[in-house]
Short mmCIF file of C-alpha atoms in Angstrom, two decimals:
data_model
loop_
_atom_site.label_atom_id
_atom_site.label_comp_id
_atom_site.label_asym_id
_atom_site.label_seq_id
_atom_site.Cartn_x
_atom_site.Cartn_y
_atom_site.Cartn_z
CA UNK A 1 -21.72 -115.64 -70.04
CA UNK A 2 -24.65 -118.18 -70.60
CA UNK A 3 -25.49 -118.29 -67.05
CA UNK A 4 -26.43 -114.49 -67.02
CA UNK A 5 -30.21 -114.12 -66.03
CA UNK A 6 -31.93 -111.57 -68.41
CA UNK A 7 -32.04 -108.27 -67.06
CA UNK A 8 -34.93 -106.09 -68.72
CA UNK A 9 -33.80 -102.36 -68.92
CA UNK A 10 -36.98 -99.98 -69.33
CA UNK A 11 -36.23 -96.46 -70.57
CA UNK A 12 -38.85 -94.25 -70.76
CA UNK A 13 -38.22 -91.32 -72.93
CA UNK A 14 -39.89 -87.66 -73.75
CA UNK A 15 -38.44 -84.98 -75.66
CA UNK A 16 -34.98 -86.17 -74.13
CA UNK A 17 -32.59 -85.24 -77.35
CA UNK A 18 -30.07 -83.66 -75.05
CA UNK A 19 -29.54 -86.66 -72.97
CA UNK A 20 -30.86 -89.98 -74.41
CA UNK A 21 -27.42 -90.69 -76.25
CA UNK A 22 -25.54 -90.64 -72.83
CA UNK A 23 -28.32 -92.53 -71.50
CA UNK A 24 -28.34 -95.58 -73.91
CA UNK A 25 -24.63 -95.41 -74.23
CA UNK A 26 -24.16 -96.33 -70.30
CA UNK A 27 -26.69 -99.30 -70.71
CA UNK A 28 -25.51 -100.59 -73.90
CA UNK A 29 -21.85 -100.21 -72.43
CA UNK A 30 -22.67 -102.46 -69.54
CA UNK A 31 -20.19 -105.22 -68.38
CA UNK A 32 -23.64 -107.20 -68.13
CA UNK A 33 -24.61 -108.39 -71.71
CA UNK A 34 -27.67 -110.41 -71.48
CA UNK A 35 -29.86 -107.24 -71.77
CA UNK A 36 -33.86 -106.39 -72.91
CA UNK A 37 -33.54 -102.74 -73.20
CA UNK A 38 -37.00 -101.57 -74.08
CA UNK A 39 -36.96 -97.48 -75.05
CA UNK A 40 -40.64 -96.38 -74.55
CA UNK A 41 -40.97 -93.15 -76.45
CA UNK A 42 -43.87 -91.41 -74.87
CA UNK A 43 -44.98 -89.17 -77.86
CA UNK A 44 -41.39 -86.92 -78.06
CA UNK A 45 -41.76 -84.22 -80.28
CA UNK A 46 -38.30 -83.40 -80.45
CA UNK A 47 -35.29 -85.52 -82.07
CA UNK A 48 -35.25 -88.17 -79.39
CA UNK A 49 -37.51 -90.62 -81.57
CA UNK A 50 -34.98 -90.83 -84.38
CA UNK A 51 -31.98 -91.04 -81.93
CA UNK A 52 -33.71 -94.21 -80.41
CA UNK A 53 -34.11 -95.75 -83.59
CA UNK A 54 -30.72 -94.95 -84.58
CA UNK A 55 -29.59 -96.61 -81.43
CA UNK A 56 -32.32 -99.48 -82.18
CA UNK A 57 -30.26 -100.46 -85.48
CA UNK A 58 -26.75 -100.34 -83.77
CA UNK A 59 -27.84 -102.79 -80.95
CA UNK A 60 -30.19 -105.58 -81.49
CA UNK A 61 -30.93 -105.61 -77.70
CA UNK A 62 -33.05 -102.47 -77.87
CA UNK A 63 -36.60 -102.40 -78.56
CA UNK A 64 -38.04 -99.04 -79.31
CA UNK A 65 -41.97 -98.38 -78.72
CA UNK A 66 -43.69 -95.08 -80.15
CA UNK A 67 -46.70 -94.16 -77.89
CA UNK A 68 -48.84 -91.14 -77.68
CA UNK A 69 -47.97 -89.14 -74.88
CA UNK A 70 -49.28 -90.43 -71.22
CA UNK A 71 -46.86 -89.47 -68.67
CA UNK A 72 -43.90 -91.62 -67.34
CA UNK A 73 -46.07 -94.10 -65.30
CA UNK A 74 -47.87 -95.03 -68.64
CA UNK A 75 -44.35 -95.54 -70.37
CA UNK A 76 -42.93 -97.56 -67.57
CA UNK A 77 -46.09 -99.78 -67.27
CA UNK A 78 -46.21 -100.88 -70.97
CA UNK A 79 -42.12 -101.29 -70.81
CA UNK A 80 -42.94 -103.91 -68.11
CA UNK A 81 -45.80 -105.36 -69.94
CA UNK A 82 -43.15 -106.34 -72.69
CA UNK A 83 -40.41 -107.30 -70.18
CA UNK A 84 -39.51 -110.77 -70.35
CA UNK A 85 -36.17 -110.84 -68.12
CA UNK A 86 -35.83 -112.67 -64.79
CA UNK A 87 -35.00 -109.26 -63.51
CA UNK A 88 -36.42 -105.44 -64.53
CA UNK A 89 -34.47 -102.06 -63.95
CA UNK A 90 -35.59 -98.55 -64.82
CA UNK A 91 -33.09 -95.83 -66.47
CA UNK A 92 -34.42 -92.48 -67.08
CA UNK A 93 -33.62 -90.67 -70.19
CA UNK A 94 -31.69 -88.28 -68.74
CA UNK A 95 -29.66 -89.90 -66.42
CA UNK A 96 -26.90 -92.53 -66.89
CA UNK A 97 -25.25 -95.40 -64.89
CA UNK A 98 -21.91 -96.91 -64.11
CA UNK A 99 -20.67 -99.35 -66.50
CA UNK A 100 -21.08 -102.16 -63.70
CA UNK A 101 -24.10 -101.17 -62.03
CA UNK A 102 -26.21 -104.11 -63.41
CA UNK A 103 -23.75 -106.79 -63.01
CA UNK A 104 -23.20 -105.50 -59.29
CA UNK A 105 -27.14 -105.67 -58.73
CA UNK A 106 -27.63 -108.94 -60.15
CA UNK A 107 -24.68 -110.53 -58.35
CA UNK A 108 -25.83 -109.44 -55.24
CA UNK A 109 -29.84 -110.55 -56.15
CA UNK A 110 -28.29 -114.10 -56.68
CA UNK A 111 -26.06 -113.98 -53.92
CA UNK A 112 -28.88 -113.11 -51.24
CA UNK A 113 -31.61 -114.66 -53.15
CA UNK A 114 -33.14 -110.92 -53.15
CA UNK A 115 -36.43 -109.70 -54.82
CA UNK A 116 -35.00 -106.04 -54.60
CA UNK A 117 -31.61 -104.77 -54.98
CA UNK A 118 -30.92 -101.06 -54.25
CA UNK A 119 -28.09 -98.84 -54.85
CA UNK A 120 -26.79 -95.48 -54.21
CA UNK A 121 -26.88 -92.64 -56.26
CA UNK A 122 -25.19 -89.68 -57.57
CA UNK A 123 -27.36 -86.52 -57.65
CA UNK A 124 -25.92 -84.06 -60.19
CA UNK A 125 -26.83 -80.67 -61.78
CA UNK A 126 -26.76 -80.65 -65.29
CA UNK A 127 -23.27 -79.27 -65.40
CA UNK A 128 -22.08 -82.51 -63.77
CA UNK A 129 -21.53 -80.66 -60.26
CA UNK A 130 -22.12 -83.99 -57.80
CA UNK A 131 -24.05 -82.89 -55.00
CA UNK A 132 -23.43 -85.48 -52.68
CA UNK A 133 -20.23 -87.06 -52.20
CA UNK A 134 -19.64 -90.63 -51.76
CA UNK A 135 -19.01 -92.53 -48.46
CA UNK A 136 -17.59 -95.62 -46.89
CA UNK A 137 -19.59 -98.42 -48.51
CA UNK A 138 -21.62 -101.29 -47.00
CA UNK A 139 -24.29 -104.00 -47.96
CA UNK A 140 -27.28 -103.99 -45.85
CA UNK A 141 -30.32 -106.42 -45.66
CA UNK A 142 -33.80 -104.93 -45.11
CA UNK A 143 -36.77 -106.16 -43.57
CA UNK A 144 -40.27 -104.52 -45.26
CA UNK A 145 -40.88 -102.08 -42.34
CA UNK A 146 -37.29 -101.34 -42.42
CA UNK A 147 -37.05 -100.67 -45.86
CA UNK A 148 -40.19 -98.30 -45.78
CA UNK A 149 -38.59 -96.34 -42.72
CA UNK A 150 -35.41 -95.67 -44.41
CA UNK A 151 -37.21 -94.76 -48.02
CA UNK A 152 -38.37 -91.36 -46.27
CA UNK A 153 -34.44 -90.88 -45.15
CA UNK A 154 -32.99 -88.30 -47.88
CA UNK A 155 -29.78 -90.27 -46.81
CA UNK A 156 -30.45 -93.55 -47.77
CA UNK A 157 -31.99 -95.09 -51.10
CA UNK A 158 -34.85 -92.75 -51.93
CA UNK A 159 -37.97 -93.47 -53.39
CA UNK A 160 -36.65 -93.38 -56.87
CA UNK A 161 -37.46 -96.58 -58.91
CA UNK A 162 -34.36 -96.21 -60.89
CA UNK A 163 -31.72 -97.37 -58.67
CA UNK A 164 -33.56 -100.38 -57.87
CA UNK A 165 -33.53 -103.67 -59.51
CA UNK A 166 -36.97 -105.93 -59.46
CA UNK A 167 -37.23 -109.54 -59.48
CA UNK A 168 -39.94 -109.88 -62.31
CA UNK A 169 -41.53 -112.69 -60.36
CA UNK A 170 -42.25 -109.70 -57.64
CA UNK A 171 -44.12 -107.44 -59.92
CA UNK A 172 -46.00 -109.93 -61.92
CA UNK A 173 -46.86 -113.18 -60.18
CA UNK A 174 -48.30 -112.69 -56.66
CA UNK A 175 -49.96 -109.68 -57.09
CA UNK A 176 -49.53 -107.18 -60.67
CA UNK A 177 -47.69 -104.24 -59.43
CA UNK A 178 -47.97 -101.45 -61.74
CA UNK A 179 -47.26 -97.55 -61.54
CA UNK A 180 -50.60 -95.67 -60.91
CA UNK A 181 -51.15 -93.58 -64.36
CA UNK A 182 -53.10 -90.85 -62.38
CA UNK A 183 -50.02 -90.04 -60.09
CA UNK A 184 -47.18 -87.33 -61.45
CA UNK A 185 -45.40 -87.09 -58.56
CA UNK A 186 -44.19 -89.75 -55.95
CA UNK A 187 -45.46 -92.32 -58.24
CA UNK A 188 -42.49 -93.86 -57.92
CA UNK A 189 -42.35 -94.01 -54.23
CA UNK A 190 -45.64 -95.54 -54.52
CA UNK A 191 -44.49 -98.27 -56.60
CA UNK A 192 -41.33 -99.24 -54.55
CA UNK A 193 -43.47 -99.20 -51.25
CA UNK A 194 -45.74 -101.61 -52.83
CA UNK A 195 -42.74 -103.62 -54.13
CA UNK A 196 -41.35 -103.69 -50.62
CA UNK A 197 -44.69 -104.70 -48.65
CA UNK A 198 -44.51 -107.77 -51.26
CA UNK A 199 -40.78 -108.64 -51.21
CA UNK A 200 -39.12 -111.62 -48.97
CA UNK A 201 -35.62 -109.90 -49.16
CA UNK A 202 -34.20 -106.43 -49.98
CA UNK A 203 -30.72 -105.64 -50.34
CA UNK A 204 -29.21 -102.45 -50.40
CA UNK A 205 -25.71 -101.63 -51.51
CA UNK A 206 -24.87 -97.67 -50.78
CA UNK A 207 -21.91 -97.70 -53.14
CA UNK A 208 -23.37 -95.30 -56.31
CA UNK A 209 -23.73 -96.41 -59.56
CA UNK A 210 -26.75 -94.60 -60.53
CA UNK A 211 -26.39 -91.14 -61.89
CA UNK A 212 -29.42 -89.12 -61.23
CA UNK A 213 -29.68 -85.64 -63.04
CA UNK A 214 -31.43 -82.75 -61.92
CA UNK A 215 -32.46 -80.01 -64.74
CA UNK A 216 -35.19 -77.61 -65.28
CA UNK A 217 -37.41 -80.40 -67.03
CA UNK A 218 -37.47 -82.80 -64.13
CA UNK A 219 -41.37 -82.65 -63.06
CA UNK A 220 -40.70 -82.04 -59.64
CA UNK A 221 -38.72 -78.84 -60.50
CA UNK A 222 -41.51 -76.74 -61.68
CA UNK A 223 -45.07 -75.91 -60.22
CA UNK A 224 -48.10 -77.31 -61.96
CA UNK A 225 -51.22 -78.91 -60.90
CA UNK A 226 -49.63 -82.27 -61.72
CA UNK A 227 -47.66 -81.73 -58.22
CA UNK A 228 -50.66 -81.95 -56.00
CA UNK A 229 -50.93 -85.85 -57.09
CA UNK A 230 -47.99 -86.26 -54.85
CA UNK A 231 -50.77 -85.91 -52.23
CA UNK A 232 -52.66 -88.95 -53.52
CA UNK A 233 -49.79 -90.93 -53.75
CA UNK A 234 -49.04 -90.09 -49.92
CA UNK A 235 -52.85 -91.42 -49.38
CA UNK A 236 -52.45 -94.58 -51.01
CA UNK A 237 -48.94 -95.05 -49.22
CA UNK A 238 -50.60 -94.34 -45.81
CA UNK A 239 -53.59 -97.21 -46.82
CA UNK A 240 -50.98 -99.45 -47.79
CA UNK A 241 -49.12 -99.22 -44.97
CA UNK A 242 -51.93 -99.23 -42.58
CA UNK A 243 -53.64 -102.13 -44.11
CA UNK A 244 -50.57 -104.06 -43.64
CA UNK A 245 -50.09 -103.36 -39.76
CA UNK A 246 -53.42 -103.59 -39.36
#
């Protein structure tokens, strides 16, 4: 459909050879066609690089960028710098999405003239056991304050960046919003809250279109010094919210 606004889908990849095929298949098989798929290989040293290049040859909507390893925030930021869609969304390389996710979120964004549209997500162990079952679905409009309150509620839409569609105007125009590359845990919550604070209208469809896969390689599942950067994220969130309330 010629009227479909372009959506830029940013996929940061690091050593995801076991998952990246399923991820990319779920994106290229969307019922929504007008996609710019930006795959940012963040210095992978497994076969991810070759798999991504194979997919780029199969689908001309895919662009693969290879960079020196710098972490997921630097990969997402590079993707955003290259994005030219009216909307931007993120899919992590070990996750995947329902075939109608982008169509559903864009339809809501247009209908409500929303800056951000969010959806529910399945949380899965690697063996595909769903850890949260679906419930009655609804669509809810949020104010900034309501959205910030609910981002901390584990039963709501979470501080993940991947189950959200952002207007590129929101991210690039009034104030350039980017991921903090010094923060490795909760960097997405910090980004989301900064977006919420700049958004006029936020919509949440609690139907689950995103599959968030937990496994041993997720940053949050093993301890390292980078975990402590979550404290920096919360400190910055506190200052952002305090500054807007005061």
